[in-house]
GROMACS .gro file of C-alpha atoms in nm:
model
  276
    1UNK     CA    1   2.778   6.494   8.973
    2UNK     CA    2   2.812   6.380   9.303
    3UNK     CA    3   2.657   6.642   9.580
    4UNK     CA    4   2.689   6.526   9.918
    5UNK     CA    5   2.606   6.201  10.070
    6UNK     CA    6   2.279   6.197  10.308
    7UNK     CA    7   2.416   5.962  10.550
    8UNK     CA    8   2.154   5.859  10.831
    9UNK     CA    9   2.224   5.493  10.907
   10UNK     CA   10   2.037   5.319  11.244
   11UNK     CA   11   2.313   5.210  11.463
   12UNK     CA   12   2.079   4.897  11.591
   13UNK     CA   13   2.124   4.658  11.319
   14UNK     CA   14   1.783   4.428  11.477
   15UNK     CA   15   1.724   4.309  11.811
   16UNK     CA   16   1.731   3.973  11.988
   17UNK     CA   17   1.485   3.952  12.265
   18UNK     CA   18   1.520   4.302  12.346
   19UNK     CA   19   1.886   4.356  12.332
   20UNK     CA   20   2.007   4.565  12.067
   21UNK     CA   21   2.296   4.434  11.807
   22UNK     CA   22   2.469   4.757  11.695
   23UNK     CA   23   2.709   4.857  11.405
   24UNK     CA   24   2.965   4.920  11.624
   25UNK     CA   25   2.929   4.595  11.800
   26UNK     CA   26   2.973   4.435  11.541
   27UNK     CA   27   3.256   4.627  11.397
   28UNK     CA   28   3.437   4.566  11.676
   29UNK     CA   29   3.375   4.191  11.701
   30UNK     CA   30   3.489   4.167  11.329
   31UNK     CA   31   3.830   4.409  11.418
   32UNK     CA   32   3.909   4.059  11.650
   33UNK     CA   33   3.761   3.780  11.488
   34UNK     CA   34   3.949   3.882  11.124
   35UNK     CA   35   4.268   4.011  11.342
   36UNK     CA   36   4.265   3.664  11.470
   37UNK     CA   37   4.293   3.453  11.191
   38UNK     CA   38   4.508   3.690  11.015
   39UNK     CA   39   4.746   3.647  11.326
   40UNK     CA   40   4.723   3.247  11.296
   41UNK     CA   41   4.787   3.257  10.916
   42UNK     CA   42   5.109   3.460  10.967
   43UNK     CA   43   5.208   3.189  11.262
   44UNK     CA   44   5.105   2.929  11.033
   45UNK     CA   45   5.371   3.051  10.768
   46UNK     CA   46   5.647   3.098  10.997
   47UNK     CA   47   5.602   2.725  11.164
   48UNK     CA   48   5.445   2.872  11.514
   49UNK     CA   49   5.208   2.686  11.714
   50UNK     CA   50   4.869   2.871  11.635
   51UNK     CA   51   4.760   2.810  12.007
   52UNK     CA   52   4.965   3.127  12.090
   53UNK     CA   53   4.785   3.329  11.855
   54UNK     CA   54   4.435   3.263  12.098
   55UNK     CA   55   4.637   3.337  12.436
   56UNK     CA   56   4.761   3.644  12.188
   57UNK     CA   57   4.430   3.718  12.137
   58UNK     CA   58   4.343   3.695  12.471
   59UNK     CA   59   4.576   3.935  12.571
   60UNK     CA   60   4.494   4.208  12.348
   61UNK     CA   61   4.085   4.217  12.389
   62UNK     CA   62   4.173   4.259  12.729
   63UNK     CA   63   4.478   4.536  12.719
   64UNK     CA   64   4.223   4.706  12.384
   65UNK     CA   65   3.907   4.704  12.685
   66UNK     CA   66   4.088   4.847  12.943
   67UNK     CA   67   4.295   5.077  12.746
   68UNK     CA   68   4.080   5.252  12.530
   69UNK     CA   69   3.817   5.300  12.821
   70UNK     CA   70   4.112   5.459  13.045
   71UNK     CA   71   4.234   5.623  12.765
   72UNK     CA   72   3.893   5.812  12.688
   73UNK     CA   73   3.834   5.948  13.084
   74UNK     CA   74   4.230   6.032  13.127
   75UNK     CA   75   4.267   6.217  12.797
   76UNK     CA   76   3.941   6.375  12.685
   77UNK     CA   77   3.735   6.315  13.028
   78UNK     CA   78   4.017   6.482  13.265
   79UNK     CA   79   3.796   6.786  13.366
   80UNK     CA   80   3.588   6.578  13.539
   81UNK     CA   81   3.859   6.392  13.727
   82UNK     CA   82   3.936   6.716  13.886
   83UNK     CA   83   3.577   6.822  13.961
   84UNK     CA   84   3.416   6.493  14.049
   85UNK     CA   85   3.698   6.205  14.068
   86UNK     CA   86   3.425   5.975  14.254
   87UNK     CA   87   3.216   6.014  13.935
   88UNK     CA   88   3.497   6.015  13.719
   89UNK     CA   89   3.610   5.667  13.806
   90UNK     CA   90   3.310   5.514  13.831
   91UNK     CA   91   3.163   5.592  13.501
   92UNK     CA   92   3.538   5.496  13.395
   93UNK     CA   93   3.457   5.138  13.509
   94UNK     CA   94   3.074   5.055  13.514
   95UNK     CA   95   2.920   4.981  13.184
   96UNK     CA   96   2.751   5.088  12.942
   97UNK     CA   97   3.078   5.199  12.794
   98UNK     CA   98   3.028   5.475  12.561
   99UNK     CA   99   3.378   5.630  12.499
  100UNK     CA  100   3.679   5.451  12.346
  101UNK     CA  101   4.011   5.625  12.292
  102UNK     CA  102   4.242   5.442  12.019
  103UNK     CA  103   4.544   5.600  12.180
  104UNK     CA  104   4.484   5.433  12.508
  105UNK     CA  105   4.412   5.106  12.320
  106UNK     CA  106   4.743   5.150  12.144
  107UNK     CA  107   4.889   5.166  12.503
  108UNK     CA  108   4.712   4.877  12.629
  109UNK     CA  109   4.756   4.661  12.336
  110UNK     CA  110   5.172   4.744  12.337
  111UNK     CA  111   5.213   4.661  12.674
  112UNK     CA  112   4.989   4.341  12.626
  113UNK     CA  113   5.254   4.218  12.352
  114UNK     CA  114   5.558   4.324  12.598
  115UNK     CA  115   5.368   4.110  12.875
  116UNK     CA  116   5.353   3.787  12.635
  117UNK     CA  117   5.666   3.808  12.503
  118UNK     CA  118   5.786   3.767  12.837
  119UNK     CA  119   5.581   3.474  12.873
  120UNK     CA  120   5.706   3.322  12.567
  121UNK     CA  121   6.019   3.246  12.492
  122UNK     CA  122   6.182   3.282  12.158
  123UNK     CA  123   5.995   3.558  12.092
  124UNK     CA  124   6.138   3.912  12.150
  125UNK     CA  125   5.884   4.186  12.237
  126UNK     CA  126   6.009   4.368  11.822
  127UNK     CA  127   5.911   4.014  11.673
  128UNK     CA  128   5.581   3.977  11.855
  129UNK     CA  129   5.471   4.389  11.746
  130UNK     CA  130   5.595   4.318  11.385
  131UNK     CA  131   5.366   4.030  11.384
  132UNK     CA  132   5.052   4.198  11.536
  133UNK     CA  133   5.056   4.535  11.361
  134UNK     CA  134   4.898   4.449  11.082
  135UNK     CA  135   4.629   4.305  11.252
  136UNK     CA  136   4.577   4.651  11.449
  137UNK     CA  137   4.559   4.833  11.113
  138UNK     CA  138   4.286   4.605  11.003
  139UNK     CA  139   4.115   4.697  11.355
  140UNK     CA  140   4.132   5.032  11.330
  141UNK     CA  141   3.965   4.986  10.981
  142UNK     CA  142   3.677   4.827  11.114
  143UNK     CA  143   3.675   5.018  11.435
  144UNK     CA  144   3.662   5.387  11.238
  145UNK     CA  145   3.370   5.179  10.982
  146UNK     CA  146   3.178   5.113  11.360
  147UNK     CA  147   3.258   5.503  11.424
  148UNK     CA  148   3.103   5.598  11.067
  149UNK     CA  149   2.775   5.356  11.098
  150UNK     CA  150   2.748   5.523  11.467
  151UNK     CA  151   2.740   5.896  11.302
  152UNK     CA  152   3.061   5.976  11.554
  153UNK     CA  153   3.384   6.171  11.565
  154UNK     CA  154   3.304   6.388  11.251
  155UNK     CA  155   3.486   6.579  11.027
  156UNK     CA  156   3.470   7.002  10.974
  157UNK     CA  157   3.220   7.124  10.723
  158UNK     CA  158   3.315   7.134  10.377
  159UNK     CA  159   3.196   7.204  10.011
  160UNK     CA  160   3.373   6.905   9.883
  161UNK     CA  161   3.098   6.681   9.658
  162UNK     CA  162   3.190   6.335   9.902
  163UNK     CA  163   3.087   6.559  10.198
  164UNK     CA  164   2.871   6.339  10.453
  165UNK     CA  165   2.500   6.463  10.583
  166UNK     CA  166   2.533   6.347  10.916
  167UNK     CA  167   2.172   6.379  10.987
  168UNK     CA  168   2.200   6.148  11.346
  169UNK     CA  169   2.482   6.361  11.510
  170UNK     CA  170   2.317   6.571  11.708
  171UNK     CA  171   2.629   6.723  11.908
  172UNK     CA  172   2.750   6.949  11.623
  173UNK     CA  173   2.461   6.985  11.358
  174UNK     CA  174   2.135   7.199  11.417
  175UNK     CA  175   1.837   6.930  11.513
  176UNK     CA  176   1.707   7.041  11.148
  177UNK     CA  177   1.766   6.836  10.882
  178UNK     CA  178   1.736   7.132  10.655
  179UNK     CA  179   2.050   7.306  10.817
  180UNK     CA  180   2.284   6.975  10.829
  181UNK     CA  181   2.620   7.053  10.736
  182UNK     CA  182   2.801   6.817  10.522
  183UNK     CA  183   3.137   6.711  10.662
  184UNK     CA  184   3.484   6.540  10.606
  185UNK     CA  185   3.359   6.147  10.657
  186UNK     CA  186   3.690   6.190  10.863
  187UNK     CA  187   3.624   5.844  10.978
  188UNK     CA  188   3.599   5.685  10.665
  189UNK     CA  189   3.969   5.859  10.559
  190UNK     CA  190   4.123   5.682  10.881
  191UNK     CA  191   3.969   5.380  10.783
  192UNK     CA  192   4.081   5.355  10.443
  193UNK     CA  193   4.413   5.436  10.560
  194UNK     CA  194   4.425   5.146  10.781
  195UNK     CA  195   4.241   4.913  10.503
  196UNK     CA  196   4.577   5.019  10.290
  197UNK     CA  197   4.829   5.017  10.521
  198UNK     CA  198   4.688   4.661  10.623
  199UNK     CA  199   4.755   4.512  10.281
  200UNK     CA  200   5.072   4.680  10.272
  201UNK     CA  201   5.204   4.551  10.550
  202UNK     CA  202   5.093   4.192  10.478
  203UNK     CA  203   5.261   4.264  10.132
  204UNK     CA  204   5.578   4.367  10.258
  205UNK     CA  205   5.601   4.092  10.570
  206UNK     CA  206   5.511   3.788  10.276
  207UNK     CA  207   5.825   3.913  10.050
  208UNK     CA  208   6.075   4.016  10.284
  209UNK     CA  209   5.977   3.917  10.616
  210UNK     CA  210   6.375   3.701  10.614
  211UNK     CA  211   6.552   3.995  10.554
  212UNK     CA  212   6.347   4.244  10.737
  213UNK     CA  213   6.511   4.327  11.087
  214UNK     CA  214   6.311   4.293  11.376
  215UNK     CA  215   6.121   4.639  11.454
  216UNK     CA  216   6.151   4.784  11.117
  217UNK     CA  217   5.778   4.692  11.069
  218UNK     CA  218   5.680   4.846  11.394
  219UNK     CA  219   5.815   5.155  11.344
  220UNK     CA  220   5.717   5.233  10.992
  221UNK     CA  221   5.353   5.095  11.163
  222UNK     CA  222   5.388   5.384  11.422
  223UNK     CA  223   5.520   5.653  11.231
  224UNK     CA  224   5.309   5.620  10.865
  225UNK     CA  225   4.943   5.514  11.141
  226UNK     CA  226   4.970   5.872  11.364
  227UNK     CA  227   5.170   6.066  11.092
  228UNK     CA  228   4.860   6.034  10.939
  229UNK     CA  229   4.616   6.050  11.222
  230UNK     CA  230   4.803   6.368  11.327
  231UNK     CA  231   4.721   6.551  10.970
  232UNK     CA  232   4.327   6.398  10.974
  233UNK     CA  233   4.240   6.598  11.306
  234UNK     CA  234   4.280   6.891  11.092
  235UNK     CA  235   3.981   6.783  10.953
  236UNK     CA  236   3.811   6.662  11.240
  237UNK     CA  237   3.603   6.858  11.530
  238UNK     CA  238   3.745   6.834  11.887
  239UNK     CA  239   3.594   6.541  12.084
  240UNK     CA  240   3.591   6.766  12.407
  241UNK     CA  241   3.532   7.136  12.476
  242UNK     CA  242   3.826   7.193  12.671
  243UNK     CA  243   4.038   7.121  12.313
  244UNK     CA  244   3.915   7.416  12.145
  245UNK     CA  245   4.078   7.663  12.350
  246UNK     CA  246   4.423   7.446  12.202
  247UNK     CA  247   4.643   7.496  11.941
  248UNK     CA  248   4.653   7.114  11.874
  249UNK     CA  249   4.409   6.919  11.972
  250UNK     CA  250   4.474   6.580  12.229
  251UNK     CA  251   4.479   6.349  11.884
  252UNK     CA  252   4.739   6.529  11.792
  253UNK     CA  253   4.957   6.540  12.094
  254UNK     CA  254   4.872   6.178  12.162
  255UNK     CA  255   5.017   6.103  11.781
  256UNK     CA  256   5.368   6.251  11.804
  257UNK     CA  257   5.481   6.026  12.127
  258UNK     CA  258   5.393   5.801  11.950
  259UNK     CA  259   5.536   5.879  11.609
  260UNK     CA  260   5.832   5.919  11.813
  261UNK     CA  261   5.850   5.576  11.937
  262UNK     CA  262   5.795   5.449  11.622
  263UNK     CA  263   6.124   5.635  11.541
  264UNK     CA  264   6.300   5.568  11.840
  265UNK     CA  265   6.215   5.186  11.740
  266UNK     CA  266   6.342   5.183  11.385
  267UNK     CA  267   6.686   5.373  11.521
  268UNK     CA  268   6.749   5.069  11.793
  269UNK     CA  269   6.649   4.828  11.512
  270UNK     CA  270   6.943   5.004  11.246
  271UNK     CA  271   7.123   4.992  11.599
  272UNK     CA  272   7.107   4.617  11.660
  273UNK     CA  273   7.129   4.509  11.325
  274UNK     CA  274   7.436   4.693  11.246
  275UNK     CA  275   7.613   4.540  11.525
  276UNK     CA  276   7.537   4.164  11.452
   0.00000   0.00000   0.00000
């Protein structure tokens, strides 16, 4: 029988003249590359020039930078914006960059798909999300795998035999390897999720992508993505200090705006279909 998994995985996969090539480099390199030619296979099908999936592409690296590295210092950095704004900001925009927030990249990457859909004609903003969502589940799946290979964002203790030994985090366990905890692989439930909800998706676009009205994809995305990300925080510790003095933690106040837009996306979507 299965009792716990020692999990104690170098980040740095090798090194090329010095510079390190981490997990979680990679990971996130792969969340693009395999978004990308999921993107052009789906553009393919529907008789779409694939050139717009690489300016598409182009868009969201940038909004997914700039997003989830805003997103980090404004939702789980904020102390320090009030104590030290000077070094808030500039830690916010000077590498290395050590702290990602998928919320803000969620931000970023839905305001990157308004901004081409404006550029783009014959493409409304509902088409260009149902298209891309999939491709963001299959990034968060690699993203969370990057998260588990970096020993990062870790669940609560438990007795449960598929508990993980994180022997490199050294932010919750004792520096003894004798007195690691094992721990919900929290990041290895989100990913699955994603890896699931990816092939779901895909399924669901390939048979009834005709009849399907624009946004219905979107907001099933939003709602089933941080209906579930709200209940795995349970399981999770708090990423900052200043969230354990909360009821819910900033996951799980991030989640339900946007669970709600995911609803408030399928209601214009009943909305505008009813009416045509």
């Amino acid at each position: 029988m299965l009792t716990f998994v020692d999990w104690n995985p170098d980040p740095t996969i090798f090194e090329i003249f010095g510079f390190p090539v981490r997990w979680y480099g990679l990971c996130f390199a792969m969340a693009f590359l395999a978004g990308f030619q999921v993107l052009s296979y789906i553009f393919k099908k529907e008789g779409r020039p694939t050139e717009q999936a690489d300016h598409l592409l182009i868009y969201a690296m940038v909004a997914t930078v700039i997003g989830a590295r805003a997103g980090h210092y404004f939702f789980y950095e904020f102390p320090l914006l009030q104590s030290d704004p000077v070094r808030f900001f500039t830690q916010m925009i000077i590498p290395p960059y050590s702290g990602l927030a998928s919320h803000g990249a969620g931000i970023g990457l839905f305001t990157a798909f308004y901004l081409y859909s404006r550029k783009y004609p014959g493409q409304s903003y509902l088409y260009v999300t149902d298209r891309v969502v999939p491709t963001v589940a299959l990034g968060g799946f690699f993203i969370r795998m990057g998260n588990l290979m970096n020993s990062e964002i870790v669940g609560k203790p438990t007795d449960l035999p598929w508990g993980f030994k994180f022997y490199r985090d050294t932010e919750f366990n004792a520096m003894s390897n004798a007195e690691v905890l094992a721990r919900h692989p929290s990041q290895l439930y989100e990913a699955l999720s994603c890896l699931v909800l990816f092939f779901v998706i895909m399924w669901y676009w390939s048979k009834k992508k005709e009849k399907t009205p624009e946004g219905v994809i979107t907001g099933w995305f939003m709602i089933v993505l941080f209906g579930l990300r709200f209940m795995y925080e349970f399981l999770k510790e708090n990423q900052s200090e200043f969230e354990n003095t909360m009821t819910l933690n900033m996951g799980q106040i991030l989640s339900i705006p946007a669970m709600l837009f995911g609803l408030a996306v399928l209601l214009y979507s009943k909305k505008q279909h009813s009416t045509h």
